[in-house]
Coordinates of C-alpha atoms in Angstrom, one line a residue:
M17 CA -13.9 -9.8 7.8
K18 CA -11.9 -6.8 6.5
L19 CA -8.5 -8.4 6.8
Q20 CA -5.9 -8.5 4.0
K21 CA -5.0 -11.9 2.7
F22 CA -1.4 -11.6 2.0
I23 CA 2.1 -12.2 3.0
I24 CA 3.8 -13.3 5.9
T25 CA 6.7 -15.3 6.6
T26 CA 8.3 -18.3 7.4
L27 CA 8.4 -21.8 6.7
L28 CA 11.5 -23.8 7.4
S29 CA 11.0 -26.8 9.7
V30 CA 13.9 -27.4 12.0
S31 CA 12.8 -31.0 11.9
I32 CA 13.7 -31.2 8.2
I33 CA 17.4 -30.9 7.2
G34 CA 18.3 -28.1 4.8
T35 CA 15.7 -25.9 3.2
G36 CA 12.9 -28.4 2.9
I37 CA 9.2 -27.4 3.4
P38 CA 7.6 -28.9 6.5
A39 CA 5.9 -32.0 5.4
N40 CA 2.7 -31.3 7.3
V41 CA 2.1 -27.7 6.2
S42 CA -1.2 -27.4 4.4
A43 CA -1.4 -26.1 0.9
S44 CA -4.4 -24.1 1.8
S45 CA -5.3 -21.0 3.9
Y46 CA -2.7 -18.4 3.5
A47 CA -1.9 -16.5 6.7
V48 CA -3.9 -13.3 7.2
T49 CA -2.2 -10.1 8.0
K50 CA -3.1 -8.8 11.5
H51 CA -5.0 -12.0 12.3
T52 CA -4.0 -13.4 15.7
Y53 CA -2.0 -16.7 15.7
T54 CA -0.8 -18.8 18.5
L55 CA 3.0 -19.4 18.5
K56 CA 5.6 -20.9 20.9
I57 CA 8.4 -18.4 21.0
N58 CA 11.5 -19.0 23.2
K59 CA 9.5 -21.9 24.9
K60 CA 6.6 -19.6 25.7
K61 CA 3.1 -19.9 24.2
Q62 CA 2.1 -16.5 22.9
K63 CA -0.6 -14.9 20.7
K64 CA 0.8 -12.6 18.0
K65 CA -0.7 -10.5 15.2
A66 CA 0.5 -11.7 11.8
V67 CA 3.0 -9.5 10.0
G68 CA 3.1 -9.3 6.2
A69 CA 5.8 -8.7 3.6
S70 CA 6.1 -7.7 -0.1
Y71 CA 9.0 -7.5 -2.5
N72 CA 9.2 -5.1 -5.4
G73 CA 5.5 -4.5 -5.2
K74 CA 4.6 -8.2 -5.1
T75 CA 3.0 -9.9 -2.1
I76 CA 5.0 -12.7 -0.5
K77 CA 2.6 -15.5 0.5
T78 CA 3.2 -18.3 3.0
K79 CA 1.1 -20.6 5.2
A80 CA 2.5 -19.4 8.5
P81 CA 2.5 -15.9 10.1
G82 CA 5.3 -13.5 10.8
Y83 CA 5.2 -11.7 14.1
K84 CA 6.7 -8.7 16.1
T85 CA 8.9 -9.0 19.1
E86 CA 10.7 -6.1 20.8
N87 CA 9.3 -3.8 18.1
T88 CA 11.0 -5.9 15.5
P89 CA 9.1 -7.8 12.8
M90 CA 10.3 -11.4 12.4
L91 CA 10.1 -13.0 9.0
S92 CA 10.9 -16.4 7.4
A93 CA 14.4 -17.0 6.3
Y94 CA 13.3 -19.5 3.6
Y95 CA 9.9 -18.3 2.4
V96 CA 10.5 -14.6 2.5
F97 CA 14.2 -14.1 1.8
K98 CA 14.9 -17.2 -0.4
K99 CA 11.6 -17.9 -2.1
G100 CA 10.2 -14.4 -2.0
M101 CA 13.4 -12.4 -2.8
G102 CA 15.9 -14.8 -4.3
V103 CA 18.4 -14.5 -1.5
S104 CA 20.8 -17.5 -1.1
Y105 CA 19.9 -19.3 2.1
S106 CA 21.1 -22.3 4.1
Y107 CA 20.4 -23.6 7.6
S108 CA 22.5 -26.1 9.6
K109 CA 20.5 -28.2 12.0
K110 CA 23.7 -29.4 13.6
N111 CA 25.1 -26.0 14.7
W112 CA 21.9 -23.8 14.3
K113 CA 23.7 -21.6 11.8
I114 CA 21.5 -19.5 9.4
T115 CA 23.3 -18.0 6.4
L116 CA 21.8 -15.4 4.0
K117 CA 23.8 -14.1 1.0
R118 CA 22.9 -11.6 -1.6
G119 CA 25.6 -10.5 -4.0
S120 CA 28.7 -9.8 -2.0
N121 CA 26.8 -9.4 1.2
K122 CA 26.7 -12.2 3.7
I123 CA 24.9 -12.6 7.1
V124 CA 25.6 -15.5 9.4
M125 CA 23.3 -15.9 12.4
T126 CA 22.9 -18.4 15.1
R127 CA 19.5 -19.2 16.6
G128 CA 19.1 -17.5 20.0
N129 CA 22.3 -15.4 19.6
K130 CA 21.9 -11.6 19.4
Y131 CA 25.1 -11.2 17.5
A132 CA 25.5 -12.0 13.8
Y133 CA 28.5 -11.9 11.5
V134 CA 28.0 -9.5 8.5
N135 CA 30.7 -10.0 5.9
G136 CA 32.8 -11.5 8.8
K137 CA 32.3 -8.5 11.1
K138 CA 30.5 -9.2 14.5
T139 CA 27.3 -7.1 14.5
K140 CA 24.6 -6.8 17.1
M141 CA 21.0 -7.6 16.0
P142 CA 17.8 -6.0 17.5
T143 CA 16.7 -9.5 18.4
P144 CA 18.0 -13.0 17.7
A145 CA 16.9 -15.4 15.0
R146 CA 14.5 -18.0 16.4
S147 CA 12.9 -21.4 15.9
V148 CA 9.2 -20.8 16.5
Y149 CA 6.5 -23.4 16.7
S150 CA 3.2 -22.7 14.9
Y151 CA 0.2 -24.4 16.6
E152 CA -1.9 -23.9 13.5
Q153 CA 0.6 -25.6 11.2
K154 CA 2.0 -28.0 13.9
S155 CA 5.5 -27.3 12.8
N156 CA 8.6 -25.3 13.7
F157 CA 9.9 -22.5 11.5
I158 CA 13.0 -20.3 11.3
Y159 CA 12.4 -16.6 11.8
V160 CA 14.9 -13.7 11.3
P161 CA 14.7 -9.9 11.9
G162 CA 13.4 -8.4 8.7
S163 CA 14.8 -4.8 8.9
F164 CA 18.3 -6.0 10.1
C165 CA 18.6 -8.5 7.2
A166 CA 17.3 -5.9 4.7
K167 CA 19.9 -3.4 5.8
Y168 CA 22.9 -5.7 5.5
L169 CA 21.7 -7.4 2.3
R170 CA 21.4 -3.9 0.8
L171 CA 17.6 -4.1 0.3
S172 CA 15.4 -1.0 0.6
Y173 CA 13.1 -1.4 3.5
S174 CA 10.0 0.3 5.0
W175 CA 7.4 -0.6 7.7
N176 CA 3.7 0.3 7.4
D177 CA 2.1 0.2 10.8
S178 CA -1.5 0.5 9.6
S179 CA -1.3 -2.5 7.3
Y180 CA 1.2 -4.3 9.5
T181 CA 3.5 -5.1 6.7
E182 CA 7.2 -4.8 5.7
T183 CA 8.1 -3.7 2.2
F184 CA 11.3 -4.7 0.6
K185 CA 12.7 -3.5 -2.7
S186 CA 15.8 -4.4 -4.7
N187 CA 18.2 -1.5 -4.9
S188 CA 18.9 -2.4 -8.5
T189 CA 15.5 -1.1 -9.6
A190 CA 15.3 2.1 -11.6
S191 CA 13.8 4.1 -8.7
T192 CA 16.9 3.7 -6.5
T193 CA 19.7 4.3 -9.0
S194 CA 22.4 6.9 -8.4
K195 CA 20.5 9.3 -10.7
T196 CA 17.3 9.2 -8.8
S197 CA 16.5 12.2 -6.6
Y198 CA 15.9 11.7 -2.9
V199 CA 16.0 13.5 0.4
Q200 CA 18.1 11.7 3.1
L201 CA 17.5 12.4 6.7
A202 CA 19.6 11.2 9.6
K203 CA 17.9 9.1 12.2
P204 CA 18.3 10.1 15.9
S205 CA 19.3 7.3 18.3
G206 CA 16.3 5.4 19.5
L207 CA 13.9 6.3 16.7
S208 CA 12.0 3.2 15.8
N209 CA 10.9 2.5 12.2
R210 CA 7.3 2.0 13.4
N211 CA 7.3 5.6 14.7
V212 CA 7.8 7.0 11.2
S213 CA 4.9 7.2 8.7
S214 CA 4.1 9.4 5.7
T215 CA 1.2 11.2 4.1
D216 CA 1.1 11.9 0.3
D217 CA -0.3 15.4 0.3
Y218 CA -0.4 15.5 -3.5
H219 CA -3.0 18.3 -3.6
N220 CA -0.3 20.5 -2.2
Y221 CA 2.5 18.8 -4.2
R222 CA 4.4 17.4 -1.1
L223 CA 5.0 14.5 1.1
I224 CA 4.6 14.8 4.9
L225 CA 6.8 12.6 7.2
N226 CA 5.1 12.0 10.5
I227 CA 7.6 11.2 13.2
K228 CA 6.3 10.4 16.7
G229 CA 8.1 12.6 19.3
N230 CA 9.7 16.1 19.2
Y231 CA 12.6 16.0 16.9
K232 CA 12.1 19.5 15.5
S233 CA 15.5 21.0 16.4
F234 CA 17.2 17.8 15.2
Y235 CA 15.7 17.9 11.7
E236 CA 16.1 21.6 11.3
K237 CA 19.8 21.2 11.4
S238 CA 21.3 21.2 7.9
S239 CA 23.7 18.5 8.9
N240 CA 20.8 16.1 9.5
H241 CA 19.1 16.4 6.1
R242 CA 20.3 16.7 2.5
V243 CA 18.9 16.6 -1.0
V244 CA 20.6 14.3 -3.5
N245 CA 20.6 14.7 -7.3
D246 CA 18.2 17.6 -7.5
S247 CA 19.4 21.2 -8.0
S248 CA 15.9 22.5 -8.4
F249 CA 14.4 21.2 -5.2
K250 CA 11.7 23.5 -3.9
S251 CA 11.3 23.4 -0.1
Y252 CA 12.0 21.5 3.1
S253 CA 10.4 22.6 6.4
V254 CA 9.8 21.1 9.9
K255 CA 7.0 21.7 12.5
Y256 CA 6.0 20.0 15.8
S257 CA 2.4 19.6 16.9
G258 CA 0.2 17.1 18.6
G259 CA 3.1 14.9 19.7
Y260 CA 4.5 14.5 16.1
T261 CA 7.4 16.1 14.2
K262 CA 6.1 17.0 10.7
I263 CA 8.6 17.2 7.9
Y264 CA 7.3 18.8 4.7
I265 CA 9.1 17.7 1.5
K266 CA 8.1 19.6 -1.6
P267 CA 10.2 18.9 -4.7
R268 CA 8.3 21.2 -7.0
S269 CA 5.9 24.1 -6.8
K270 CA 3.0 22.7 -8.9
T271 CA 4.1 19.2 -9.9
I272 CA 2.8 16.0 -8.4
K273 CA 5.6 13.5 -7.6
G274 CA 5.4 9.9 -6.7
F275 CA 7.2 9.1 -3.4
R276 CA 8.7 6.1 -1.7
V277 CA 10.1 6.1 1.8
T278 CA 12.7 3.6 3.0
Q279 CA 14.4 3.3 6.4
T280 CA 17.5 1.8 7.9
D281 CA 18.7 2.1 11.5
S282 CA 20.7 5.2 10.6
Y283 CA 18.7 7.1 8.0
I284 CA 15.4 7.8 6.3
R285 CA 15.3 8.2 2.5
V286 CA 12.4 9.8 0.6
Y287 CA 12.8 9.0 -3.1
Y288 CA 10.7 10.9 -5.6
A289 CA 10.1 11.0 -9.4
S290 CA 7.1 11.1 -11.8
P291 CA 4.2 8.9 -10.5
K292 CA 4.4 6.7 -13.6
S293 CA 8.0 5.9 -12.9
M294 CA 7.3 5.2 -9.2
Y295 CA 4.1 3.2 -9.4
K296 CA 3.1 0.3 -11.6
Q297 CA -0.7 0.9 -11.4
I298 CA -2.3 4.4 -11.0
I299 CA -6.0 5.1 -10.5
V300 CA -7.8 8.4 -10.0
L301 CA -11.0 7.9 -8.1
D302 CA -13.6 10.7 -8.2
A303 CA -16.5 11.3 -5.8
G304 CA -19.0 13.3 -7.8
H305 CA -20.0 16.8 -6.9
G306 CA -19.2 18.2 -3.4
G307 CA -19.0 21.5 -1.5
S308 CA -21.6 24.0 -2.8
D309 CA -22.6 21.5 -5.5
S310 CA -24.9 18.9 -3.8
G311 CA -25.7 17.1 -7.0
A312 CA -29.0 15.3 -7.0
V313 CA -31.2 15.7 -3.9
A314 CA -34.3 13.8 -2.8
Y315 CA -35.9 12.3 0.3
G316 CA -33.3 14.0 2.5
Y317 CA -30.4 12.4 0.6
K318 CA -27.7 14.4 -1.2
E319 CA -25.7 12.9 -4.0
K320 CA -22.4 14.6 -2.9
N321 CA -22.6 12.9 0.5
M322 CA -23.4 9.4 -0.9
T323 CA -20.6 9.5 -3.5
L324 CA -18.1 10.6 -0.9
K325 CA -19.0 7.8 1.5
I326 CA -18.7 5.3 -1.3
V327 CA -15.2 6.5 -2.2
Q328 CA -14.2 6.7 1.5
A329 CA -15.3 3.1 1.8
A330 CA -13.4 2.1 -1.3
K331 CA -10.3 3.8 0.1
K332 CA -10.2 1.4 3.1
Y333 CA -9.7 -1.5 0.6
F334 CA -7.2 0.4 -1.6
D335 CA -5.2 1.3 1.5
K336 CA -4.5 -2.4 2.1
D337 CA -3.4 -3.0 -1.5
P338 CA 0.3 -1.9 -2.0
N339 CA 0.1 -2.7 -5.7
I340 CA -2.3 0.1 -6.6
K341 CA -1.6 3.8 -6.2
V342 CA -4.8 5.8 -5.9
Y343 CA -5.2 9.6 -6.2
Y344 CA -8.6 11.0 -4.9
T345 CA -10.1 14.1 -6.4
R346 CA -11.7 14.7 -2.9
L347 CA -11.9 13.0 0.4
S348 CA -14.1 15.6 2.2
D349 CA -16.9 17.9 1.4
T350 CA -15.0 20.1 -1.1
Y351 CA -15.7 20.9 -4.7
P352 CA -12.9 20.3 -7.2
S353 CA -13.9 21.8 -10.6
L354 CA -14.5 19.4 -13.5
S355 CA -11.2 20.5 -15.0
D356 CA -9.4 19.9 -11.7
R357 CA -10.7 16.3 -11.7
S358 CA -9.5 15.6 -15.2
A359 CA -6.2 17.5 -14.7
L360 CA -5.4 15.3 -11.7
A361 CA -5.7 12.2 -13.9
N362 CA -3.6 13.7 -16.6
N363 CA -0.9 15.1 -14.3
V364 CA -0.2 11.8 -12.6
G365 CA -0.5 9.7 -15.8
A366 CA -3.4 7.7 -14.5
D367 CA -4.0 4.2 -16.0
R368 CA -7.8 4.6 -15.1
F369 CA -10.2 7.3 -14.2
Y370 CA -13.2 6.3 -12.2
S371 CA -16.1 8.7 -11.3
V372 CA -18.8 7.7 -8.8
H373 CA -22.3 9.3 -9.1
I374 CA -25.9 8.9 -8.1
N375 CA -28.7 9.3 -10.7
S376 CA -31.9 11.3 -10.7
A377 CA -35.0 11.5 -12.9
G378 CA -38.7 10.7 -12.3
K379 CA -39.9 8.9 -9.2
S380 CA -40.3 5.7 -11.2
A381 CA -36.8 5.7 -12.7
H382 CA -34.6 2.9 -11.4
G383 CA -31.5 0.8 -12.0
T384 CA -27.8 1.0 -12.3
E385 CA -25.9 2.2 -15.4
T386 CA -22.3 2.9 -16.3
L387 CA -21.3 5.7 -18.7
Y388 CA -18.4 5.6 -21.2
N389 CA -17.1 7.7 -24.0
S390 CA -16.7 6.0 -27.3
K391 CA -14.6 8.9 -28.6
G392 CA -12.5 9.1 -25.4
Y393 CA -8.9 8.3 -24.7
K394 CA -7.3 4.9 -24.2
S395 CA -5.3 3.8 -21.2
T396 CA -1.5 3.1 -21.4
S397 CA -2.3 -0.5 -22.1
G398 CA -4.7 0.3 -24.9
L399 CA -7.8 -0.2 -22.8
T400 CA -10.8 1.8 -24.1
S401 CA -13.4 3.6 -22.1
Y402 CA -15.9 1.1 -23.2
K403 CA -13.9 -2.0 -22.1
W404 CA -13.1 -0.3 -18.8
S405 CA -16.8 0.4 -18.2
A406 CA -17.8 -3.1 -19.3
T407 CA -15.5 -4.7 -16.7
I408 CA -16.6 -2.6 -13.7
H409 CA -20.4 -2.4 -14.5
P410 CA -21.2 -6.0 -13.5
Y411 CA -19.5 -5.5 -10.1
I412 CA -21.5 -2.4 -9.3
R413 CA -24.8 -3.8 -10.6
S414 CA -24.3 -7.0 -8.6
A415 CA -23.6 -5.0 -5.5
T416 CA -26.8 -2.8 -5.9
G417 CA -29.1 -5.6 -7.0
F418 CA -31.0 -2.9 -9.0
T419 CA -32.3 -3.2 -12.6
N420 CA -29.5 -3.5 -15.1
R421 CA -29.6 -0.4 -17.3
G422 CA -26.3 -1.4 -19.0
L423 CA -23.6 0.7 -20.6
V424 CA -24.5 4.1 -22.0
D425 CA -22.3 6.1 -24.5
R426 CA -21.9 9.7 -23.3
T427 CA -19.4 11.6 -25.4
G428 CA -20.3 15.0 -24.0
L429 CA -19.5 14.6 -20.3
Y430 CA -16.5 16.7 -19.3
V431 CA -14.5 14.2 -17.3
L432 CA -15.0 11.5 -19.9
R433 CA -13.8 13.8 -22.6
H434 CA -10.8 15.4 -20.9
S435 CA -9.3 12.6 -18.9
K436 CA -6.5 11.3 -21.1
T437 CA -6.9 7.7 -20.2
A438 CA -9.7 5.1 -20.0
S439 CA -12.5 6.7 -18.1
T440 CA -15.8 5.7 -16.7
L441 CA -18.7 7.1 -14.7
T442 CA -20.9 4.8 -12.8
E443 CA -24.5 5.8 -11.7
I444 CA -25.2 3.6 -8.7
G445 CA -28.9 4.1 -8.7
F446 CA -31.7 6.8 -8.6
V447 CA -32.0 9.0 -5.5
S448 CA -35.2 10.2 -7.0
N449 CA -36.6 6.7 -6.5
K450 CA -37.7 6.5 -2.9
S451 CA -37.0 2.8 -2.6
E452 CA -33.6 2.9 -4.3
S453 CA -32.4 6.0 -2.3
K454 CA -33.1 4.2 1.0
K455 CA -31.4 1.1 -0.1
M456 CA -28.4 3.0 -1.4
N457 CA -27.9 4.9 1.8
A458 CA -27.9 1.7 3.7
N459 CA -25.3 0.0 1.5
L460 CA -22.7 2.7 0.7
N461 CA -19.8 0.6 2.2
K462 CA -20.8 -2.3 0.1
Y463 CA -20.6 -0.2 -3.1
G464 CA -17.2 1.0 -2.0
K465 CA -16.0 -2.6 -1.9
A466 CA -17.4 -3.1 -5.4
V467 CA -15.5 -0.1 -6.6
Y468 CA -12.3 -1.7 -5.3
N469 CA -13.1 -5.2 -6.6
S470 CA -14.0 -3.9 -10.1
T471 CA -10.8 -1.9 -10.3
K472 CA -8.7 -4.8 -9.3
A473 CA -10.5 -7.0 -11.8
S474 CA -9.8 -4.6 -14.6
L475 CA -6.1 -4.2 -13.7
N476 CA -5.8 -8.0 -13.6
K477 CA -7.5 -8.3 -17.0
N478 CA -5.7 -5.4 -18.6
P479 CA -2.5 -4.8 -16.7
T480 CA -0.3 -1.8 -17.4
K481 CA 2.8 -2.2 -19.5
R482 CA 5.2 -0.6 -17.1

């Protein structure tokens, strides 16, 4: 099941006074994002897809699911805001009052009431706070609207519709200080957070905001967008096509920037800085060969196609992991030069470089091997090419089931010599071996998962020092 184990929200039983954890909540089986759960909401039994949450890049886990209602994700007051983010929280069973406080900002809500008091001022919410019964946990839990609470507690907020998760960040972090550069865009009335997504078009040194609907004239007006703390900003442009307004934000001509998008009810902010200052863990993943370079060819199989499918399969897993930023040398049948591949790793300050290849030799050659450079660079955490390769190799070899050819020192390979970080090149198997080529072609998705799992294992074992 390709679902992300992660997050969610909630756990305050209304049957227990104060902020106690429901006595009958199991300590096992974390809620699974997007998995369907049965809840009783406003006295009605409903099936809802689970919503997830993270704070400052760290997943918030709980045993009960968050959910969406009226296009608003609902999250746990206790487990997400208090336990996950350190927000002061209290709940009164007597008058149904829910209080959240962060610094000088205070929100007081009442279950079932669409109006809250923010620092004493009556403020309308998108949907009321609720007590919701979970049939799986057999308990009631307090839920509050995530985006509303983030806005008035002064937390940066964004929604990812593909992963069905809410991301919160403390505004005290370095990436949101007054000196940080960002583009701020006004938000037209009625534009939902879920209708705004982004594409990191790093090969063209830009971020693309994708906004559902035609807002071209709105975002072309200078009064509706501004650049903050950047006198050298390169370009901003707007187009409309296929039902979406596309906003192209390009801070520099030929410099890759890291981006982070946050939203409130009134504006969108696109923060940008060097990738290393924006992301804790950076990987460059390379599908060998491509375009006019087919790589090894045998029995109707081409290396360039196999490596691409493996990397595309790995991407499905990386896309679900908000803690790893991955840059891909190619995601289609193109040919980046060897220098382009290494340059990408160097330009973004990658913590790891990972190249995927398929081997070729005589018909009897067989097995999986991983190449390293004993004279190569180390990662930011001091990880060597050998140790990086030694961590990933067992995962790939286990996935293939082929003969273990072990680790091979190759100091002459271009990408292993010029990538200024720990680098590795895995040779999945031999396309020249008829049996292996057939097995590989049938298991490319499996190898993609092994690429993700091996990377995750290495980052857990040798984390970055940022």
